[in-house]
mmCIF file with all atom_site columns, C-alpha atoms in Angstrom:
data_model
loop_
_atom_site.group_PDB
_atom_site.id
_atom_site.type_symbol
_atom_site.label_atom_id
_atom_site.label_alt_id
_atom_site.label_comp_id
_atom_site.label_asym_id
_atom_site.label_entity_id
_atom_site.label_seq_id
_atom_site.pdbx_PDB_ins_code
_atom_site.Cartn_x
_atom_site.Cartn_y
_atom_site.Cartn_z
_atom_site.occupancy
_atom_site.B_iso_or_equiv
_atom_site.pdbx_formal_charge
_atom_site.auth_seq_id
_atom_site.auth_comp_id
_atom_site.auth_asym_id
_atom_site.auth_atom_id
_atom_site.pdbx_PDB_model_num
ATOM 1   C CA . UNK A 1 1   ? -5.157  -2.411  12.249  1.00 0.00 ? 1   UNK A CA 1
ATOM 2   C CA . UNK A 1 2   ? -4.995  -5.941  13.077  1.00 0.00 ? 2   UNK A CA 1
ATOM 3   C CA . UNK A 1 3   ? -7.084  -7.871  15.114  1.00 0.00 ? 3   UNK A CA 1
ATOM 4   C CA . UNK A 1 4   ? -5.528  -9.859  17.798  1.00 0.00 ? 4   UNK A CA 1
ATOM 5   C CA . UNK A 1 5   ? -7.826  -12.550 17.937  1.00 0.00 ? 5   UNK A CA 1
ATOM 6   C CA . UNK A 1 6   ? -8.635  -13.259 14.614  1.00 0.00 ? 6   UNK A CA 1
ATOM 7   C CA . UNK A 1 7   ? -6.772  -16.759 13.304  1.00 0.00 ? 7   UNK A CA 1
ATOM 8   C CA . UNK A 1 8   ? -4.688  -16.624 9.990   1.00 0.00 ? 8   UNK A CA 1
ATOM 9   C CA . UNK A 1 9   ? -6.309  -18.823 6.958   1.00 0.00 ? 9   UNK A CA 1
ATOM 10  C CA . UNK A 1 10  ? -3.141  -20.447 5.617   1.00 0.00 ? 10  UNK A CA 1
ATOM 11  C CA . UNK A 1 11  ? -5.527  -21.402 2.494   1.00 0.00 ? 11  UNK A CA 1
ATOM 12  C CA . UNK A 1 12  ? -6.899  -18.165 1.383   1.00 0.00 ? 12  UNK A CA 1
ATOM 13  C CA . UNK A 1 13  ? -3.919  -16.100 1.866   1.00 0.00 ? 13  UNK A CA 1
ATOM 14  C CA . UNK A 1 14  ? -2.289  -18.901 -0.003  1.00 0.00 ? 14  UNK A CA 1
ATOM 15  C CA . UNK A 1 15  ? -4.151  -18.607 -2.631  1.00 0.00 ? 15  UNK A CA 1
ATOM 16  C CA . UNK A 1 16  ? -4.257  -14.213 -2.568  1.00 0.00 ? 16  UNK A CA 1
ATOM 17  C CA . UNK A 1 17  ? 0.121   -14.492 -2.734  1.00 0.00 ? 17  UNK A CA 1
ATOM 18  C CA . UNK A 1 18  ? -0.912  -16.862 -5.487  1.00 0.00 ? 18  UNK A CA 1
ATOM 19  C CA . UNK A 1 19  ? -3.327  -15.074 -7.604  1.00 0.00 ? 19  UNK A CA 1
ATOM 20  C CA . UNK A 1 20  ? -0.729  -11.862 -6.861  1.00 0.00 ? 20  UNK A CA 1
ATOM 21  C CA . UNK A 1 21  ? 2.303   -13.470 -8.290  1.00 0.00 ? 21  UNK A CA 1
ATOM 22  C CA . UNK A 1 22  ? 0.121   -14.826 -11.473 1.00 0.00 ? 22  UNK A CA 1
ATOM 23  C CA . UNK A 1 23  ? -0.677  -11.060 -11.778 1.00 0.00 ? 23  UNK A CA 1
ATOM 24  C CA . UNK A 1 24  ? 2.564   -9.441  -11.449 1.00 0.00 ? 24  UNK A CA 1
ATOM 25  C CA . UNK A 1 25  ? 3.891   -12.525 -13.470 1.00 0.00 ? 25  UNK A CA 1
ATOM 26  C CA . UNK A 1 26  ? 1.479   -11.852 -16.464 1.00 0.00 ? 26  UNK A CA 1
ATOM 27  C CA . UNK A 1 27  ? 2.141   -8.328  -16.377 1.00 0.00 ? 27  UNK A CA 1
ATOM 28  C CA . UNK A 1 28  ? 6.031   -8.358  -16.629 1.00 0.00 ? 28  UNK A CA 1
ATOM 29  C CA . UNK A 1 29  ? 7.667   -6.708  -19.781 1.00 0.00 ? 29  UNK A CA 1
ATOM 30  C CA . UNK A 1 30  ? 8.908   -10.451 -20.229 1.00 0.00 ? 30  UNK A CA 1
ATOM 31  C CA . UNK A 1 31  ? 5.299   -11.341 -20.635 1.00 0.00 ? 31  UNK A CA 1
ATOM 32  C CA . UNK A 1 32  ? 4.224   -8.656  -22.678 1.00 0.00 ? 32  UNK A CA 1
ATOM 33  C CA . UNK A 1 33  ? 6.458   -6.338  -25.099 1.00 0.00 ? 33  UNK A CA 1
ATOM 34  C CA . UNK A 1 34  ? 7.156   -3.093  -23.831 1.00 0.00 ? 34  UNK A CA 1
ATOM 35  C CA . UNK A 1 35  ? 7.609   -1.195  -26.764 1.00 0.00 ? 35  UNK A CA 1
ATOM 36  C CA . UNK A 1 36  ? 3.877   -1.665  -27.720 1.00 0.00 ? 36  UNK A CA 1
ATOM 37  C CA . UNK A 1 37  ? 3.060   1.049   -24.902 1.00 0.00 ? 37  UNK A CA 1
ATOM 38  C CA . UNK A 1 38  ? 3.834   4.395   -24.845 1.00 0.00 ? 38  UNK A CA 1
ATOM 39  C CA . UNK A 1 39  ? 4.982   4.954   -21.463 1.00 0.00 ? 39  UNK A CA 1
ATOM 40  C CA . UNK A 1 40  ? 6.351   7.967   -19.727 1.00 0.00 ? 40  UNK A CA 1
ATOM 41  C CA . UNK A 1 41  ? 9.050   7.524   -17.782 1.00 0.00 ? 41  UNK A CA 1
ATOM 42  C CA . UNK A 1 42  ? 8.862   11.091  -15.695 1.00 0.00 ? 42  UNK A CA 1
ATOM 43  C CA . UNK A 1 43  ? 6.156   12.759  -14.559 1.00 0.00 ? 43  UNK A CA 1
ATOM 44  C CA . UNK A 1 44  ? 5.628   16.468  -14.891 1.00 0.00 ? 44  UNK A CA 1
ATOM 45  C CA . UNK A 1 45  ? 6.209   18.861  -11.427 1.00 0.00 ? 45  UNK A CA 1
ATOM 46  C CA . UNK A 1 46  ? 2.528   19.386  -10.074 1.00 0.00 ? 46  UNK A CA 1
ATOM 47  C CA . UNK A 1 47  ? 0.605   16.185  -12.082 1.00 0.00 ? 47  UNK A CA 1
ATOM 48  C CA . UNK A 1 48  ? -1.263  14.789  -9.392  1.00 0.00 ? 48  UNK A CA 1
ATOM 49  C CA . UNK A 1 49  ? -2.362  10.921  -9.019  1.00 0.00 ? 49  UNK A CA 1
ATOM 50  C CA . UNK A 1 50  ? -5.176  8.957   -8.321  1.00 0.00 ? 50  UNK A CA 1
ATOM 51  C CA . UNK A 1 51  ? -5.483  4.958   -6.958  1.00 0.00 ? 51  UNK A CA 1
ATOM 52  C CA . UNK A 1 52  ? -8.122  2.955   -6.224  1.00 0.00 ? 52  UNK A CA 1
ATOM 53  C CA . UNK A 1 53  ? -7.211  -0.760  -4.665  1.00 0.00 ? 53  UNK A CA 1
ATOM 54  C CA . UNK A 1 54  ? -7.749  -3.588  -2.308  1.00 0.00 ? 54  UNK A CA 1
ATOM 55  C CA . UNK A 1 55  ? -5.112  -4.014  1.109   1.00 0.00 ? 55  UNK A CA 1
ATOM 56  C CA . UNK A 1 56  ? -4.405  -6.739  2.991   1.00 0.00 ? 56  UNK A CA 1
ATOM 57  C CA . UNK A 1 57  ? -2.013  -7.623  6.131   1.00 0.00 ? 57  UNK A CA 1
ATOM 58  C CA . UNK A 1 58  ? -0.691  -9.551  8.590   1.00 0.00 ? 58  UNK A CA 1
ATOM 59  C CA . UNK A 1 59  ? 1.664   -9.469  11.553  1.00 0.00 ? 59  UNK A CA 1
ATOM 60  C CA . UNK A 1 60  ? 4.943   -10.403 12.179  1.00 0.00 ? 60  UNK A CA 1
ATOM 61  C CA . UNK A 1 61  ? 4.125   -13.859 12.819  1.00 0.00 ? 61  UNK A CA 1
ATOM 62  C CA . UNK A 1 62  ? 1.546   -14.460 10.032  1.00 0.00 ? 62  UNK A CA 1
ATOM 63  C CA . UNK A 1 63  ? -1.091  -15.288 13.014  1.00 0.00 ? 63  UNK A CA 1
ATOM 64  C CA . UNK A 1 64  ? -3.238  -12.277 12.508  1.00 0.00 ? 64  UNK A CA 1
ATOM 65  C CA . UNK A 1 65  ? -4.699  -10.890 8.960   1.00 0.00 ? 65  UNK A CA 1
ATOM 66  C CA . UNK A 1 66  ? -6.902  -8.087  7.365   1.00 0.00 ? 66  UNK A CA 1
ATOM 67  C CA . UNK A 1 67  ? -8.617  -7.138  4.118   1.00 0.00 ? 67  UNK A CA 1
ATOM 68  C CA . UNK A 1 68  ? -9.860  -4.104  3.017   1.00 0.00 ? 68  UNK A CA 1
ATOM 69  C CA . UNK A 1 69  ? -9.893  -1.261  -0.137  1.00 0.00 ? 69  UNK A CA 1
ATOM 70  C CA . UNK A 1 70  ? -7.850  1.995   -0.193  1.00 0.00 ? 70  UNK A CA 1
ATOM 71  C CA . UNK A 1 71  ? -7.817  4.976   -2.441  1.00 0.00 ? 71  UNK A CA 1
ATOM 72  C CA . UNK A 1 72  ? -4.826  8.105   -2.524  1.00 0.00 ? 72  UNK A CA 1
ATOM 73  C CA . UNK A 1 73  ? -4.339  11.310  -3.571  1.00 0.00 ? 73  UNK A CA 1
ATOM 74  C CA . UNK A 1 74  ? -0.988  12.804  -5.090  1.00 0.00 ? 74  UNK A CA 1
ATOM 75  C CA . UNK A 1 75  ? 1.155   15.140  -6.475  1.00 0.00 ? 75  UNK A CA 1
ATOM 76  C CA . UNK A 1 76  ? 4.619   15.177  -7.968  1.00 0.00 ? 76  UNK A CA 1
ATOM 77  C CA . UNK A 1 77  ? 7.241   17.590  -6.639  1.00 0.00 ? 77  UNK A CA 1
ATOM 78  C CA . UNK A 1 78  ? 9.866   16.525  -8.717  1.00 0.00 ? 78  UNK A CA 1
ATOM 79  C CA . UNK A 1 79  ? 10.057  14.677  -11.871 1.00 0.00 ? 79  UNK A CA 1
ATOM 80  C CA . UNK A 1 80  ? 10.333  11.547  -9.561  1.00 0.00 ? 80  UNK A CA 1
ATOM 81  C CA . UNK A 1 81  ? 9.563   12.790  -6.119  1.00 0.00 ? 81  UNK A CA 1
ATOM 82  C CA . UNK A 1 82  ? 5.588   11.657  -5.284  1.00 0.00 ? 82  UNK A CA 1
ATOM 83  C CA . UNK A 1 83  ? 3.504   13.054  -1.977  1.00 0.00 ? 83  UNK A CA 1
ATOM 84  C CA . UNK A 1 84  ? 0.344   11.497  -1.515  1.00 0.00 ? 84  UNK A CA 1
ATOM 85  C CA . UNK A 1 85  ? -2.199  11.251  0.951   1.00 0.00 ? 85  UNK A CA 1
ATOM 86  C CA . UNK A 1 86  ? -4.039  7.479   1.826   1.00 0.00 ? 86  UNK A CA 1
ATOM 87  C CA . UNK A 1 87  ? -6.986  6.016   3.304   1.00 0.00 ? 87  UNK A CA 1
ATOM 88  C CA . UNK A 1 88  ? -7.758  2.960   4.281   1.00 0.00 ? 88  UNK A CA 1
ATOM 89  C CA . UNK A 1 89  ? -10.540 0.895   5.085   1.00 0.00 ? 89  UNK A CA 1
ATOM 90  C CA . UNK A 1 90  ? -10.605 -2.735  6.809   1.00 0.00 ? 90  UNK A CA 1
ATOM 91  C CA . UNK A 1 91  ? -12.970 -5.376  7.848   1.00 0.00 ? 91  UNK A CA 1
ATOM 92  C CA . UNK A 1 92  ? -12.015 -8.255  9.525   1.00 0.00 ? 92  UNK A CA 1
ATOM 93  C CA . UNK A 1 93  ? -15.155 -10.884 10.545  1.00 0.00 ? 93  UNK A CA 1
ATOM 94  C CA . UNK A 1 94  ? -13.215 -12.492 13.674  1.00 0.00 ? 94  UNK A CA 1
ATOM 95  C CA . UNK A 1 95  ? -14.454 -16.632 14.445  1.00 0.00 ? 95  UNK A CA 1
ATOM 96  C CA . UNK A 1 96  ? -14.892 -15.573 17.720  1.00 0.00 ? 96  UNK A CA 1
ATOM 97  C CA . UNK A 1 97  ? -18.373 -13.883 16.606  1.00 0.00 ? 97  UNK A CA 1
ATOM 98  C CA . UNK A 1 98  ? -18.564 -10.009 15.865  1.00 0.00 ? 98  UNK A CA 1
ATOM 99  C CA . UNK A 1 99  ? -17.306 -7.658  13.418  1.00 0.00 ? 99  UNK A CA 1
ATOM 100 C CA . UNK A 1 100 ? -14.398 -5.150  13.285  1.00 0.00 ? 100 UNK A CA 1
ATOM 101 C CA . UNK A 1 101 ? -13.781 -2.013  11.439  1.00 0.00 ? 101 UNK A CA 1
ATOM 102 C CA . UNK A 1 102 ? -10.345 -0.016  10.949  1.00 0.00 ? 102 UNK A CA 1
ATOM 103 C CA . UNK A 1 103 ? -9.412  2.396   9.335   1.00 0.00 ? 103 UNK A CA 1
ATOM 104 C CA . UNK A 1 104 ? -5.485  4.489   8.585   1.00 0.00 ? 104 UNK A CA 1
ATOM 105 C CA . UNK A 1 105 ? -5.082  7.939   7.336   1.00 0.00 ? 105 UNK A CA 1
ATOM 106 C CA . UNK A 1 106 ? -1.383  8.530   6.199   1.00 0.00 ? 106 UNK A CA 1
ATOM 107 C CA . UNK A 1 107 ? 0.924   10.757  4.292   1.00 0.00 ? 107 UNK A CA 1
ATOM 108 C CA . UNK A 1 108 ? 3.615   9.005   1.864   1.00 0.00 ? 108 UNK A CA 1
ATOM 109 C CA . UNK A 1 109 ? 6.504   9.728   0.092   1.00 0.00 ? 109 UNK A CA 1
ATOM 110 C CA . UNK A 1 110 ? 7.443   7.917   -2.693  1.00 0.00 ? 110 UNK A CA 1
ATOM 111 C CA . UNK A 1 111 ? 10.913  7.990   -5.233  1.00 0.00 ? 111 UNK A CA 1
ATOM 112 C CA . UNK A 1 112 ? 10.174  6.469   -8.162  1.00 0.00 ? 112 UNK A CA 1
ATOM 113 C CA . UNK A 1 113 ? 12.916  4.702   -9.749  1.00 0.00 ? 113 UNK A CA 1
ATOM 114 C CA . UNK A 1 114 ? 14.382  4.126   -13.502 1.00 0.00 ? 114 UNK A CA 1
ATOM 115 C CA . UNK A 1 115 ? 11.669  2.489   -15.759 1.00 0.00 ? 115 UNK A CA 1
ATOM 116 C CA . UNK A 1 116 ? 12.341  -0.779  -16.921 1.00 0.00 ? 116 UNK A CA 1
ATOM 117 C CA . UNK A 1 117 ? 10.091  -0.390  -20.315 1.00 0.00 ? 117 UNK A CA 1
ATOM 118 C CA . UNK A 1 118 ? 6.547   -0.058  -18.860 1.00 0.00 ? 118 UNK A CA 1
ATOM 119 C CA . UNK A 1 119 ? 7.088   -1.260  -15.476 1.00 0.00 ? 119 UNK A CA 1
ATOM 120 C CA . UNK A 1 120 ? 7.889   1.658   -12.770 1.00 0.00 ? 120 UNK A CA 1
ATOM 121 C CA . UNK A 1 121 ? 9.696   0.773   -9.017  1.00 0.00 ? 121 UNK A CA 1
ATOM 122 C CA . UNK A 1 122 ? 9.386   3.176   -6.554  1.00 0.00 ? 122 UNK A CA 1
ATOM 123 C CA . UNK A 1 123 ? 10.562  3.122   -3.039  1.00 0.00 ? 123 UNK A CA 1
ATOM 124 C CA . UNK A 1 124 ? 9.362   5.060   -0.077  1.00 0.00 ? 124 UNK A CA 1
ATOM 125 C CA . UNK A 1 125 ? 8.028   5.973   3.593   1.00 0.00 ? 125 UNK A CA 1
ATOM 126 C CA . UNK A 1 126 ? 4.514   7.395   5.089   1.00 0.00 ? 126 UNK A CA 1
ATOM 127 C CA . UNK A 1 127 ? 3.194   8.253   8.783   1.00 0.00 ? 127 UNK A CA 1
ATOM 128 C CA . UNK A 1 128 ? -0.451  8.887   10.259  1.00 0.00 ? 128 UNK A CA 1
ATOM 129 C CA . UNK A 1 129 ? -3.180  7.635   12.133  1.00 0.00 ? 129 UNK A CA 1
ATOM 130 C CA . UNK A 1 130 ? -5.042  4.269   12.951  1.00 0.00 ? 130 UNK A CA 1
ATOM 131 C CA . UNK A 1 131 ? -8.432  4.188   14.174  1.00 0.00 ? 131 UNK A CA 1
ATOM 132 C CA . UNK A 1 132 ? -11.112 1.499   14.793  1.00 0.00 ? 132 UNK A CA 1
ATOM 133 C CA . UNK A 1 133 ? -12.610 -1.320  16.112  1.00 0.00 ? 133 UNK A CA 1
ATOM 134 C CA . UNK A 1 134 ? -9.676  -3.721  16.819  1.00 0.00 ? 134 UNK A CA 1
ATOM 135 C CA . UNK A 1 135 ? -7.104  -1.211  17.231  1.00 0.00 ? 135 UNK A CA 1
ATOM 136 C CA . UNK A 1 136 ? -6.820  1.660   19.995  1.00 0.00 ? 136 UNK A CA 1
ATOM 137 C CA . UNK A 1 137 ? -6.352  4.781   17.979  1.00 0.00 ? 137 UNK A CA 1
ATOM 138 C CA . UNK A 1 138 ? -2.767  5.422   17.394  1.00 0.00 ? 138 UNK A CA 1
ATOM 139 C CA . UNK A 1 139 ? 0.474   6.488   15.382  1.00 0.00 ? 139 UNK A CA 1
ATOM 140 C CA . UNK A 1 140 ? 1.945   4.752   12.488  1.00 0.00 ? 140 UNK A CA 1
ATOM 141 C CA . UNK A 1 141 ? 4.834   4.801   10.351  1.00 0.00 ? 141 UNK A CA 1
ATOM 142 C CA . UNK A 1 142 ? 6.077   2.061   7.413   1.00 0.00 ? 142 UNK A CA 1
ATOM 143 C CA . UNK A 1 143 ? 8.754   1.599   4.778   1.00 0.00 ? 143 UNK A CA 1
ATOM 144 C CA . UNK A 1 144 ? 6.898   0.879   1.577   1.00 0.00 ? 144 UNK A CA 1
ATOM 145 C CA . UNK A 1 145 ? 8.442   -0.598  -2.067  1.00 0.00 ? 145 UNK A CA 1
ATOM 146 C CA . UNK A 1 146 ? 6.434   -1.412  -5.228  1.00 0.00 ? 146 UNK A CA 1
ATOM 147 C CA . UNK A 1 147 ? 5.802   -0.809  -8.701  1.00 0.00 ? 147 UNK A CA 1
ATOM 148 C CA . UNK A 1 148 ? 3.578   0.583   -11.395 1.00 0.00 ? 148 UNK A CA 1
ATOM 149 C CA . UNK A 1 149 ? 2.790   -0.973  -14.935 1.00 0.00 ? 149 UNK A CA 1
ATOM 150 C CA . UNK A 1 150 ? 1.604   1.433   -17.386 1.00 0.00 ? 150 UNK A CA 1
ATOM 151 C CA . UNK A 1 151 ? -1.063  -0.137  -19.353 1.00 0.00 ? 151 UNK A CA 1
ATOM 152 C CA . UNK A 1 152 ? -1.466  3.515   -20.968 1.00 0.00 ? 152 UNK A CA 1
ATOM 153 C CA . UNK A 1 153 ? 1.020   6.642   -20.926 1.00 0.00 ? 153 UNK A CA 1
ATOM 154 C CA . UNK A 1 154 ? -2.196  7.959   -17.969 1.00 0.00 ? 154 UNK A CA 1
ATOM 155 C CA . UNK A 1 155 ? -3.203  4.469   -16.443 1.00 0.00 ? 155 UNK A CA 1
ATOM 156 C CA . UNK A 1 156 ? -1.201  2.392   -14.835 1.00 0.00 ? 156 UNK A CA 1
ATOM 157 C CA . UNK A 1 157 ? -1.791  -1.372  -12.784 1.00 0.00 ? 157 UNK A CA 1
ATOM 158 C CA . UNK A 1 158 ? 0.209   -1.085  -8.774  1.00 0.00 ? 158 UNK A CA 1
ATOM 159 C CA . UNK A 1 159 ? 1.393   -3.441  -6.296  1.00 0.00 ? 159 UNK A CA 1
ATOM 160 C CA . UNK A 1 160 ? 2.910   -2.542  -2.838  1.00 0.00 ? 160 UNK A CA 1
ATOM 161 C CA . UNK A 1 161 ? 4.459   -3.998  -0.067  1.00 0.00 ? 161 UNK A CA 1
ATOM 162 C CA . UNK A 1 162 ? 4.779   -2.014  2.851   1.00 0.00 ? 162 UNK A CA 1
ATOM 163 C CA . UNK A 1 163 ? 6.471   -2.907  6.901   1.00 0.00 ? 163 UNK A CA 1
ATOM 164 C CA . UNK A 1 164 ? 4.566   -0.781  9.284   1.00 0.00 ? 164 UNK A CA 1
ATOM 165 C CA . UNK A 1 165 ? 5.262   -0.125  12.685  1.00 0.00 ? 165 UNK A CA 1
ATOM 166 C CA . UNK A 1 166 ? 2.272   1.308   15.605  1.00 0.00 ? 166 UNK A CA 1
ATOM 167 C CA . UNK A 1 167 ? 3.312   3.840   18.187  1.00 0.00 ? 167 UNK A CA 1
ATOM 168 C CA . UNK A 1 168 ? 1.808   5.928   20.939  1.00 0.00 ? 168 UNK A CA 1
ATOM 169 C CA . UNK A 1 169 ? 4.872   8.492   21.287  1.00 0.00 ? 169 UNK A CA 1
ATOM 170 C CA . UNK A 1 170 ? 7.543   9.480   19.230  1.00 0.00 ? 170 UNK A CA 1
ATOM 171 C CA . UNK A 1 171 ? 9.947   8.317   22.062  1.00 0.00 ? 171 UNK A CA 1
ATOM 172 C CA . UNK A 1 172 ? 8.675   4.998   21.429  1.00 0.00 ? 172 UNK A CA 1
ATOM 173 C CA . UNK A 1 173 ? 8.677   4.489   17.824  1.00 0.00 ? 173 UNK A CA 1
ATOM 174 C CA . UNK A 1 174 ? 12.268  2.613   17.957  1.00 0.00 ? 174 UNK A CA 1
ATOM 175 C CA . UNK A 1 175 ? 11.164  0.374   20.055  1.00 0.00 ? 175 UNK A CA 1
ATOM 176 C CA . UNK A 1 176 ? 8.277   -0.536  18.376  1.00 0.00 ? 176 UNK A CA 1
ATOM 177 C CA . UNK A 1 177 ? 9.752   -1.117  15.022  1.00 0.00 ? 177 UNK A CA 1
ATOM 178 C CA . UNK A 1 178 ? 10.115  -5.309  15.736  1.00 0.00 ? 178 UNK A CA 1
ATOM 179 C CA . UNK A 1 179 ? 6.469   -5.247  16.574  1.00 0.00 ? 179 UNK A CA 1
ATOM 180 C CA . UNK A 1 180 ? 5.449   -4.654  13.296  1.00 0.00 ? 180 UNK A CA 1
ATOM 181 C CA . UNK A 1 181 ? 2.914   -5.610  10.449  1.00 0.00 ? 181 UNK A CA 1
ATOM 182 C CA . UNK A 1 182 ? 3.408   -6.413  7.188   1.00 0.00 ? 182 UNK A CA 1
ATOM 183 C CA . UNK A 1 183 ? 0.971   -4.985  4.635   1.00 0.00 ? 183 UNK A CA 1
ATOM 184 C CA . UNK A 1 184 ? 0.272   -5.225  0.836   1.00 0.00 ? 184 UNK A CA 1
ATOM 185 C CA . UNK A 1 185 ? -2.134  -3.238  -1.686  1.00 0.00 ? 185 UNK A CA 1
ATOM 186 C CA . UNK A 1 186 ? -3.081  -3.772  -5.021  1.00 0.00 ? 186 UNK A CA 1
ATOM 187 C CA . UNK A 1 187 ? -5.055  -1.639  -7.275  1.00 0.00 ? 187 UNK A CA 1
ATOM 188 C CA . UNK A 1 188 ? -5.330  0.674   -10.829 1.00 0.00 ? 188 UNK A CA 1
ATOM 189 C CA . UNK A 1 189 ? -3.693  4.601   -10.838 1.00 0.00 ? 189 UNK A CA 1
ATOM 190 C CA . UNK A 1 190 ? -4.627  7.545   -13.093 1.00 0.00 ? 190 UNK A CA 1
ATOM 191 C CA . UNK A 1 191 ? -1.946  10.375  -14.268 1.00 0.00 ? 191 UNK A CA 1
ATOM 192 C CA . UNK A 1 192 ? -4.020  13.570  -14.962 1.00 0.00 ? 192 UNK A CA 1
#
């Protein structure tokens, strides 16, 4: 999913960790009382879940970066326990001239951890496909961590951080692992 020629912008991805932090920042239970919302802490067994948000990412190295939107689909097994299913789409716009789309399909897992008043960590792992323009169509896998602040019991604000690894075999997913990218997402989620 990430172009291998496109240069990293030290300034606007700067700025993007910037306006991130600002966000996650304003929306802390520090910065806001979390008694004024009536939160949920555990969801019910068969709720499903619905997110709409912008990606971004960047390699190892922080030489190579992408932007795009994604949107998922999910249910809860357990009280905690989340499955959902994620796509992706990027667009990178390369100096060397051209354009580049990509695009990731993936399954995730997610545990969802003890509320700390509205604010919700979760932890987790997914798997799927890559496809596109800058990328030869492959396997992927990542270890993902974030959180979800409930602006209503039903709506909550997410951001995620995920390490995610490309691989054409299973035999060579180990050795792939160091090759990695690191990718981010940040978006709104619906409880219905």
């Amino acid at each position: 999913m990430i172009p291998t020629n496109q240069p990293y912008k030290t300034t606007r991805s700067m700025k993007l960790v910037a306006l991130c932090a600002s966000l996650v920042l304003a929306l802390s239970p520090s910065a806001r009382s979390a008694e004024t919302i009536p939160v949920e802490t555990t969801r019910t067994v068969g709720e499903h879940e619905i997110t709409f948000g912008g990606s971004g990412g960047a390699n190892t190295s922080f030489d190579d970066t992408f932007g795009g939107v994604n949107m998922s689909y999910g249910a809860f097994l357990s009280p905690t326990l989340l499955w959902s299913v994620r796509q992706t789409v990027n667009y990178s716009n390369p100096d060397v001239g051209g354009t580049r789309w990509n695009g990731a399909t993936r399954l995730a897992f997610d545990h969802h951890l003890a509320a700390y008043g509205a604010v919700r960590p979760f932890v987790g792992v997914n798997f799927g496909r890559v496809y596109g323009d800058a990328v030869l169509d492959t396997w992927a896998a990542g270890l993902e961590a974030g959180a979800k602040f409930y602006m209503r019991p039903q709506t909550f604000i997410f951001a995620m951080a995920e390490y995610g690894w490309f691989f054409k075999k299973a035999r060579n997913a180990d050795e792939a692992f160091s090759d990695g990218s690191i990718n981010w997402s940040v978006g709104v989620g619906f409880n219905f």
